Amino acid sequence: MARLLLSPKAYIDIRSIQEYIEQELENPKAAKIIVDKIIKGINNLTDYPLSGISLKNKIDIPNEYRYLIIGSYISFYRYVDDTIIVDRILYGGRDFVKSLFGIIPEVSNN
């Protein structure tokens, strides 16, 4: 079984997701269900660390990330030395390239 570590940003992401659903959408029950689902999905990685899809096949930026889709959210993680490091948990519609790498992808004019 792999070890699981969440980065400080991942903790903030989870808290922000919960707060947004509780306060902005005024739905504390849904917030709990969604956060529980995210945590369960991440915990499942300890048994199946390579179950996430490799991000290097999706973007032209060298990286070691894998990602796991959990409902409307995406968990971005690395698997290093039998340790799963969850770096971010982002809303699926968000610009994850900018959030993960701090760069804005180029748009083709073709």
Tab-separated table of N, CA and C in Angstrom:
chain	number	residue	atom	x	y	z
A	1	MET	N	0.848	-1.183	0.000
A	1	MET	CA	0.000	0.000	0.000
A	1	MET	C	0.890	1.242	0.000
A	2	ALA	N	0.600	2.150	-0.921
A	2	ALA	CA	1.378	3.376	-1.036
A	2	ALA	C	1.003	4.363	0.072
A	3	ARG	N	1.945	5.213	0.375
A	3	ARG	CA	1.720	6.280	1.347
A	3	ARG	C	1.070	7.466	0.637
A	4	LEU	N	0.257	8.229	1.346
A	4	LEU	CA	-0.467	9.348	0.749
A	4	LEU	C	-0.098	10.652	1.439
A	5	LEU	N	0.290	11.647	0.640
A	5	LEU	CA	0.585	12.990	1.150
A	5	LEU	C	-0.216	14.012	0.355
A	6	LEU	N	-0.814	14.959	1.045
A	6	LEU	CA	-1.502	16.065	0.389
A	6	LEU	C	-0.684	17.329	0.587
A	7	SER	N	-0.470	18.049	-0.503
A	7	SER	CA	0.261	19.311	-0.410
A	7	SER	C	-0.605	20.345	0.305
A	8	PRO	N	0.019	21.405	0.810
A	8	PRO	CA	-0.781	22.484	1.411
A	8	PRO	C	-1.819	23.045	0.435
A	9	LYS	N	-1.460	23.147	-0.854
A	9	LYS	CA	-2.414	23.654	-1.845
A	9	LYS	C	-3.595	22.703	-2.010
A	10	ALA	N	-3.346	21.401	-1.928
A	10	ALA	CA	-4.441	20.425	-2.041
A	10	ALA	C	-5.405	20.568	-0.866
A	11	TYR	N	-4.857	20.773	0.335
A	11	TYR	CA	-5.724	21.010	1.501
A	11	TYR	C	-6.573	22.265	1.297
A	12	ILE	N	-5.938	23.317	0.798
A	12	ILE	CA	-6.666	24.562	0.536
A	12	ILE	C	-7.734	24.336	-0.528
A	13	ASP	N	-7.400	23.558	-1.564
A	13	ASP	CA	-8.374	23.260	-2.617
A	13	ASP	C	-9.609	22.570	-2.046
A	14	ILE	N	-9.396	21.561	-1.200
A	14	ILE	CA	-10.526	20.836	-0.607
A	14	ILE	C	-11.382	21.783	0.226
A	15	ARG	N	-10.729	22.585	1.030
A	15	ARG	CA	-11.465	23.535	1.881
A	15	ARG	C	-12.228	24.554	1.028
A	16	SER	N	-11.606	25.020	-0.047
A	16	SER	CA	-12.256	25.994	-0.930
A	16	SER	C	-13.468	25.393	-1.636
A	17	ILE	N	-13.353	24.138	-2.056
A	17	ILE	CA	-14.479	23.441	-2.682
A	17	ILE	C	-15.636	23.362	-1.696
A	18	GLN	N	-15.314	22.947	-0.476
A	18	GLN	CA	-16.345	22.816	0.555
A	18	GLN	C	-17.010	24.164	0.837
A	19	GLU	N	-16.207	25.195	1.032
A	19	GLU	CA	-16.753	26.522	1.339
A	19	GLU	C	-17.604	27.062	0.196
A	20	TYR	N	-17.155	26.868	-1.032
A	20	TYR	CA	-17.909	27.366	-2.184
A	20	TYR	C	-19.291	26.722	-2.245
A	21	ILE	N	-19.335	25.412	-2.091
A	21	ILE	CA	-20.622	24.712	-2.179
A	21	ILE	C	-21.514	25.064	-0.989
A	22	GLU	N	-20.913	25.141	0.204
A	22	GLU	CA	-21.699	25.485	1.403
A	22	GLU	C	-22.246	26.907	1.346
A	23	GLN	N	-21.379	27.860	0.985
A	23	GLN	CA	-21.741	29.270	1.103
A	23	GLN	C	-22.322	29.860	-0.178
A	24	GLU	N	-21.636	29.680	-1.289
A	24	GLU	CA	-22.095	30.283	-2.542
A	24	GLU	C	-23.307	29.553	-3.106
A	25	LEU	N	-23.278	28.237	-3.039
A	25	LEU	CA	-24.401	27.450	-3.554
A	25	LEU	C	-25.431	27.143	-2.473
A	26	GLU	N	-25.088	27.515	-1.234
A	26	GLU	CA	-25.973	27.324	-0.077
A	26	GLU	C	-26.472	25.884	0.037
A	27	ASN	N	-25.506	24.947	-0.037
A	27	ASN	CA	-25.877	23.537	0.018
A	27	ASN	C	-24.851	22.746	0.839
A	28	PRO	N	-24.907	22.850	2.171
A	28	PRO	CA	-23.947	22.145	3.023
A	28	PRO	C	-23.986	20.625	2.858
A	29	LYS	N	-25.167	20.085	2.607
A	29	LYS	CA	-25.279	18.630	2.431
A	29	LYS	C	-24.498	18.176	1.193
A	30	ALA	N	-24.662	18.894	0.089
A	30	ALA	CA	-23.923	18.564	-1.133
A	30	ALA	C	-22.424	18.747	-0.921
A	31	ALA	N	-22.035	19.775	-0.180
A	31	ALA	CA	-20.617	20.015	0.098
A	31	ALA	C	-19.998	18.815	0.791
A	32	LYS	N	-20.682	18.283	1.787
A	32	LYS	CA	-20.169	17.123	2.514
A	32	LYS	C	-20.067	15.908	1.599
A	33	ILE	N	-21.096	15.674	0.793
A	33	ILE	CA	-21.094	14.521	-0.115
A	33	ILE	C	-19.940	14.620	-1.111
A	34	ILE	N	-19.754	15.793	-1.697
A	34	ILE	CA	-18.708	15.973	-2.706
A	34	ILE	C	-17.322	15.860	-2.088
A	35	VAL	N	-17.098	16.503	-0.954
A	35	VAL	CA	-15.788	16.418	-0.299
A	35	VAL	C	-15.500	14.981	0.131
A	36	ASP	N	-16.496	14.283	0.661
A	36	ASP	CA	-16.304	12.873	1.033
A	36	ASP	C	-15.934	12.029	-0.185
A	37	LYS	N	-16.570	12.306	-1.321
A	37	LYS	CA	-16.275	11.569	-2.554
A	37	LYS	C	-14.844	11.843	-3.022
A	38	ILE	N	-14.418	13.090	-2.933
A	38	ILE	CA	-13.046	13.447	-3.312
A	38	ILE	C	-12.047	12.723	-2.412
A	39	ILE	N	-12.277	12.766	-1.115
A	39	ILE	CA	-11.364	12.118	-0.165
A	39	ILE	C	-11.330	10.610	-0.389
A	40	LYS	N	-12.475	10.007	-0.636
A	40	LYS	CA	-12.522	8.566	-0.906
A	40	LYS	C	-11.733	8.230	-2.173
A	41	GLY	N	-11.912	9.027	-3.221
A	41	GLY	CA	-11.182	8.801	-4.471
A	41	GLY	C	-9.682	8.890	-4.285
A	42	ILE	N	-9.246	9.892	-3.539
A	42	ILE	CA	-7.817	10.055	-3.273
A	42	ILE	C	-7.296	8.893	-2.435
A	43	ASN	N	-8.041	8.498	-1.420
A	43	ASN	CA	-7.614	7.374	-0.580
A	43	ASN	C	-7.509	6.073	-1.366
A	44	ASN	N	-8.361	5.890	-2.380
A	44	ASN	CA	-8.283	4.683	-3.211
A	44	ASN	C	-6.961	4.585	-3.958
A	45	LEU	N	-6.313	5.717	-4.170
A	45	LEU	CA	-5.019	5.707	-4.853
A	45	LEU	C	-3.963	4.933	-4.073
A	46	THR	N	-4.115	4.815	-2.770
A	46	THR	CA	-3.113	4.079	-1.988
A	46	THR	C	-3.067	2.616	-2.398
A	47	ASP	N	-4.195	2.066	-2.836
A	47	ASP	CA	-4.230	0.685	-3.319
A	47	ASP	C	-3.944	0.585	-4.812
A	48	TYR	N	-4.274	1.626	-5.559
A	48	TYR	CA	-4.111	1.621	-7.017
A	48	TYR	C	-3.436	2.914	-7.474
A	49	PRO	N	-2.171	3.104	-7.143
A	49	PRO	CA	-1.515	4.393	-7.399
A	49	PRO	C	-1.373	4.764	-8.877
A	50	LEU	N	-1.400	3.786	-9.744
A	50	LEU	CA	-1.253	4.088	-11.169
A	50	LEU	C	-2.597	4.125	-11.892
A	51	SER	N	-3.683	4.165	-11.139
A	51	SER	CA	-5.010	4.167	-11.756
A	51	SER	C	-5.337	5.491	-12.439
A	52	GLY	N	-4.671	6.551	-12.048
A	52	GLY	CA	-4.883	7.839	-12.703
A	52	GLY	C	-4.247	7.859	-14.082
A	53	ILE	N	-4.725	8.752	-14.922
A	53	ILE	CA	-4.238	8.884	-16.293
A	53	ILE	C	-2.989	9.765	-16.294
A	54	SER	N	-2.003	9.387	-17.100
A	54	SER	CA	-0.777	10.169	-17.198
A	54	SER	C	-1.060	11.497	-17.896
A	55	LEU	N	-0.664	12.591	-17.276
A	55	LEU	CA	-0.895	13.917	-17.847
A	55	LEU	C	0.058	14.203	-19.003
A	56	LYS	N	1.208	13.536	-19.033
A	56	LYS	CA	2.175	13.822	-20.094
A	56	LYS	C	1.632	13.459	-21.471
A	57	ASN	N	0.611	12.601	-21.530
A	57	ASN	CA	-0.015	12.254	-22.805
A	57	ASN	C	-1.024	13.297	-23.264
A	58	LYS	N	-1.363	14.248	-22.406
A	58	LYS	CA	-2.402	15.233	-22.707
A	58	LYS	C	-1.871	16.629	-23.022
A	59	ILE	N	-0.685	16.957	-22.507
A	59	ILE	CA	-0.136	18.299	-22.725
A	59	ILE	C	1.321	18.188	-23.163
A	60	ASP	N	1.825	19.250	-23.770
A	60	ASP	CA	3.196	19.261	-24.279
A	60	ASP	C	4.198	19.830	-23.285
A	61	ILE	N	3.904	19.726	-22.019
A	61	ILE	CA	4.804	20.199	-20.975
A	61	ILE	C	5.334	18.968	-20.245
A	62	PRO	N	6.658	18.787	-20.200
A	62	PRO	CA	7.190	17.621	-19.478
A	62	PRO	C	6.731	17.641	-18.016
A	63	ASN	N	6.218	16.514	-17.554
A	63	ASN	CA	5.734	16.438	-16.180
A	63	ASN	C	5.590	14.988	-15.764
A	64	GLU	N	5.426	14.767	-14.487
A	64	GLU	CA	5.241	13.423	-13.933
A	64	GLU	C	3.853	13.252	-13.316
A	65	TYR	N	2.954	14.171	-13.624
A	65	TYR	CA	1.626	14.120	-13.024
A	65	TYR	C	0.765	13.008	-13.606
A	66	ARG	N	-0.091	12.502	-12.748
A	66	ARG	CA	-1.206	11.658	-13.138
A	66	ARG	C	-2.441	12.391	-12.635
A	67	TYR	N	-3.586	12.084	-13.212
A	67	TYR	CA	-4.793	12.741	-12.727
A	67	TYR	C	-5.927	11.744	-12.594
A	68	LEU	N	-6.788	12.053	-11.647
A	68	LEU	CA	-7.940	11.221	-11.341
A	68	LEU	C	-9.171	12.113	-11.363
A	69	ILE	N	-10.134	11.757	-12.199
A	69	ILE	CA	-11.375	12.519	-12.280
A	69	ILE	C	-12.323	12.002	-11.207
A	70	ILE	N	-12.788	12.917	-10.373
A	70	ILE	CA	-13.705	12.579	-9.278
A	70	ILE	C	-14.906	13.510	-9.407
A	71	GLY	N	-15.945	13.041	-10.069
A	71	GLY	CA	-17.108	13.890	-10.317
A	71	GLY	C	-16.712	15.064	-11.195
A	72	SER	N	-16.968	16.276	-10.733
A	72	SER	CA	-16.628	17.490	-11.482
A	72	SER	C	-15.229	18.002	-11.161
A	73	TYR	N	-14.472	17.253	-10.389
A	73	TYR	CA	-13.158	17.695	-9.926
A	73	TYR	C	-12.064	16.759	-10.424
A	74	ILE	N	-10.857	17.301	-10.504
A	74	ILE	CA	-9.710	16.525	-10.959
A	74	ILE	C	-8.610	16.634	-9.913
A	75	SER	N	-8.128	15.479	-9.485
A	75	SER	CA	-7.015	15.418	-8.541
A	75	SER	C	-5.735	15.188	-9.341
A	76	PHE	N	-4.766	16.071	-9.178
A	76	PHE	CA	-3.475	15.949	-9.856
A	76	PHE	C	-2.450	15.471	-8.836
A	77	TYR	N	-1.775	14.370	-9.171
A	77	TYR	CA	-0.843	13.786	-8.216
A	77	TYR	C	0.381	13.215	-8.918
A	78	ARG	N	1.393	12.972	-8.112
A	78	ARG	CA	2.612	12.300	-8.570
A	78	ARG	C	2.806	11.046	-7.728
A	79	TYR	N	3.363	10.019	-8.342
A	79	TYR	CA	3.660	8.778	-7.622
A	79	TYR	C	5.175	8.619	-7.619
A	80	VAL	N	5.776	8.829	-6.444
A	80	VAL	CA	7.229	8.841	-6.310
A	80	VAL	C	7.634	7.979	-5.123
A	81	ASP	N	8.496	6.994	-5.365
A	81	ASP	CA	9.033	6.151	-4.287
A	81	ASP	C	7.935	5.616	-3.368
A	82	ASP	N	6.928	5.000	-3.950
A	82	ASP	CA	5.811	4.395	-3.227
A	82	ASP	C	5.019	5.416	-2.393
A	83	THR	N	5.078	6.676	-2.816
A	83	THR	CA	4.325	7.740	-2.154
A	83	THR	C	3.492	8.489	-3.191
A	84	ILE	N	2.229	8.683	-2.884
A	84	ILE	CA	1.333	9.471	-3.722
A	84	ILE	C	1.325	10.883	-3.151
A	85	ILE	N	1.697	11.840	-3.986
A	85	ILE	CA	1.727	13.238	-3.564
A	85	ILE	C	0.640	13.972	-4.346
A	86	VAL	N	-0.435	14.332	-3.662
A	86	VAL	CA	-1.535	15.062	-4.301
A	86	VAL	C	-1.188	16.544	-4.233
A	87	ASP	N	-0.990	17.135	-5.416
A	87	ASP	CA	-0.584	18.539	-5.466
A	87	ASP	C	-1.755	19.504	-5.561
A	88	ARG	N	-2.766	19.151	-6.341
A	88	ARG	CA	-3.915	20.045	-6.512
A	88	ARG	C	-5.179	19.227	-6.717
A	89	ILE	N	-6.306	19.827	-6.357
A	89	ILE	CA	-7.629	19.282	-6.636
A	89	ILE	C	-8.423	20.451	-7.200
A	90	LEU	N	-8.723	20.381	-8.491
A	90	LEU	CA	-9.294	21.527	-9.190
A	90	LEU	C	-10.631	21.186	-9.829
A	91	TYR	N	-11.455	22.205	-9.984
A	91	TYR	CA	-12.702	22.047	-10.713
A	91	TYR	C	-12.357	21.697	-12.158
A	92	GLY	N	-13.075	20.762	-12.742
A	92	GLY	CA	-12.773	20.269	-14.082
A	92	GLY	C	-12.793	21.330	-15.166
A	93	GLY	N	-13.554	22.400	-14.990
A	93	GLY	CA	-13.629	23.457	-15.982
A	93	GLY	C	-12.548	24.515	-15.840
A	94	ARG	N	-11.705	24.361	-14.858
A	94	ARG	CA	-10.656	25.351	-14.582
A	94	ARG	C	-9.448	25.122	-15.489
A	95	ASP	N	-8.680	26.165	-15.751
A	95	ASP	CA	-7.458	26.060	-16.550
A	95	ASP	C	-6.377	25.403	-15.697
A	96	PHE	N	-6.294	24.077	-15.779
A	96	PHE	CA	-5.364	23.360	-14.912
A	96	PHE	C	-3.911	23.599	-15.292
A	97	VAL	N	-3.624	23.890	-16.564
A	97	VAL	CA	-2.236	24.144	-16.970
A	97	VAL	C	-1.713	25.377	-16.240
A	98	LYS	N	-2.505	26.421	-16.201
A	98	LYS	CA	-2.095	27.641	-15.497
A	98	LYS	C	-1.960	27.372	-14.000
A	99	SER	N	-2.907	26.618	-13.434
A	99	SER	CA	-2.875	26.339	-11.995
A	99	SER	C	-1.692	25.466	-11.599
A	100	LEU	N	-1.354	24.481	-12.430
A	100	LEU	CA	-0.260	23.563	-12.088
A	100	LEU	C	1.114	24.116	-12.431
A	101	PHE	N	1.207	24.769	-13.594
A	101	PHE	CA	2.518	25.160	-14.098
A	101	PHE	C	2.743	26.667	-14.150
A	102	GLY	N	1.702	27.451	-13.880
A	102	GLY	CA	1.841	28.901	-13.875
A	102	GLY	C	2.004	29.513	-15.247
A	103	ILE	N	1.616	28.773	-16.288
A	103	ILE	CA	1.730	29.298	-17.648
A	103	ILE	C	0.384	29.199	-18.347
A	104	ILE	N	0.202	30.072	-19.305
A	104	ILE	CA	-1.026	30.074	-20.086
A	104	ILE	C	-0.731	29.374	-21.407
A	105	PRO	N	-1.511	28.327	-21.745
A	105	PRO	CA	-1.251	27.617	-22.995
A	105	PRO	C	-1.481	28.516	-24.204
A	106	GLU	N	-0.661	28.317	-25.240
A	106	GLU	CA	-0.813	29.094	-26.463
A	106	GLU	C	-2.032	28.606	-27.226
A	107	VAL	N	-2.712	29.556	-27.866
A	107	VAL	CA	-3.874	29.222	-28.679
A	107	VAL	C	-3.455	29.293	-30.133
A	108	SER	N	-3.753	28.244	-30.878
A	108	SER	CA	-3.406	28.198	-32.293
A	108	SER	C	-4.321	29.121	-33.080
A	109	ASN	N	-3.758	29.847	-34.053
A	109	ASN	CA	-4.542	30.733	-34.907
A	109	ASN	C	-5.023	30.033	-36.162
A	110	ASN	N	-4.778	28.767	-36.292
A	110	ASN	CA	-5.170	28.015	-37.503
A	110	ASN	C	-6.613	27.671	-37.503
